[in-house]
Amino acid sequence: MTEQLWLRPAEALARANELKLMTPTQKSLEMVGKYRDVESLLAWAREPREVALIMPRVGSGSQGMRPVMPDEFAWAELGRLDPAGHGTSCYDIQPGAAVQLSPRLIRVTANNGSIMTGPGTNTYLLGGGATNEWAAIDPGPLDEGHVDAILAAAPGPIRWIFATHTHTDHSPAVAPLKARTGATVYGQRSAHSQWQDASFTPDVSLEGGERFELPGDTTLRAIHTPGHASNHFCFLLEQEKLLFTGDHVMQASTVVINPPDGDMAAYIESLRSLIANEDLEWIAPGHGFLMTQPKRAMQGIITHRLKREAKVIAALRALGAVDAEALLPRVYDDVQPRLHAMARRSLLAHLLKLRSDGAAEETGGAWRLRG
Ligand SMILES: [Zn+2]
């Protein structure tokens, strides 16, 4: 027997459990329910537009096996690792657990999750092949337990260590990992001291443009991407068009640009250069799951930063000559006060960019627009 019932979307959603609505039905009703009447819904439907995917993927994790929606961070990675949808891949990032991302690529995440590091710092292992030798990217914070996890996850000896940059959640474990493997270390020392791992001493200093032929048909190219840090490098795994972005692109959170080592103009320029010059399919961030549509993600970051810059300009226009402290609540009115310490650094980065663009000037701590 088929029962029929006319309901408004909101009424159906309120009874979702009783009506046993499938996820796609529920999501469709949520989408449709946003429109005040049929007219406005049809007007929207006639417009050229992007339709959000509703197709869930099945994953496993701390809540057991469950559908994972496209707006969840694990969704893209589940599609790559478990295309047939057996639910064998994980929707959580579990510190210390090795995740095989491809035959030549493994991820182990450090147990240092926080508001700054998201689910923790990712260490990547790549290589393998006939010699079964491996490279490690970003060994992470000083944590012997994590170094143990990296060594346990590596199927063979680690011969090379690369550092995207030298913030204290990325490179301090380089020294103990080198001590236990004898690997050669590649990266660049920092010119500044704040938040930096002063112990970092590369055997080979990178400049950008270097290519490394690693075992297992693995070619890694270093790309200098200053902005988050002046000594920041992304590494491109050419065979998979996969970019290790360190903190240049993070999943889930806005990258902190902390002057003077952090530089907003350089950050945006580094993103633009990646978009213009590289063929990319995947991002392997320093924090978070694998991400698809790299250029779209990067363009989104640029747009977000320029929107923030526009707010800085609007606030300067409205307030006249003011110190940065007075601008903060106005420019970051959408950011929780507990994050204002970080926002303060980013605001300074925006102001310095505007000054170097010739759009703003500062005297005695007071900022104003020029001309
Ligand atoms: Zn960093």
GROMACS .gro file of C-alpha atoms in nm, residues 95-96 108-123 139-143 146 168-170 286-287:
model
   29
   95PRO     CA    1   4.700   1.004   1.559
   96GLY     CA    2   4.968   0.742   1.509
  108VAL     CA    3   5.088   0.936   0.992
  109THR     CA    4   4.944   1.216   1.203
  110ALA     CA    5   5.104   1.344   1.525
  111ASN     CA    6   4.905   1.355   1.845
  112ASN     CA    7   4.917   1.735   1.871
  113GLY     CA    8   4.565   1.834   1.763
  114SER     CA    9   4.462   2.185   1.874
  115ILE     CA   10   4.293   2.499   1.758
  116MET     CA   11   4.614   2.584   1.567
  117THR     CA   12   4.696   2.241   1.431
  118GLY     CA   13   4.348   2.100   1.360
  119PRO     CA   14   4.358   1.721   1.388
  120GLY     CA   15   4.738   1.730   1.433
  121THR     CA   16   5.044   1.763   1.208
  122ASN     CA   17   5.062   1.522   0.916
  123THR     CA   18   5.386   1.342   0.842
  139PRO     CA   19   5.835   1.477   1.096
  140GLY     CA   20   5.631   1.706   1.322
  141PRO     CA   21   5.663   1.829   1.682
  142LEU     CA   22   5.921   1.704   1.929
  143ASP     CA   23   5.743   1.387   2.040
  146HIS     CA   24   5.534   1.027   1.701
  168THR     CA   25   5.743   2.416   1.607
  169ASP     CA   26   5.465   2.178   1.500
  170HIS     CA   27   5.647   2.074   1.179
  286GLY     CA   28   5.003   1.967   0.674
  287HIS     CA   29   4.681   1.946   0.872
   0.00000   0.00000   0.00000
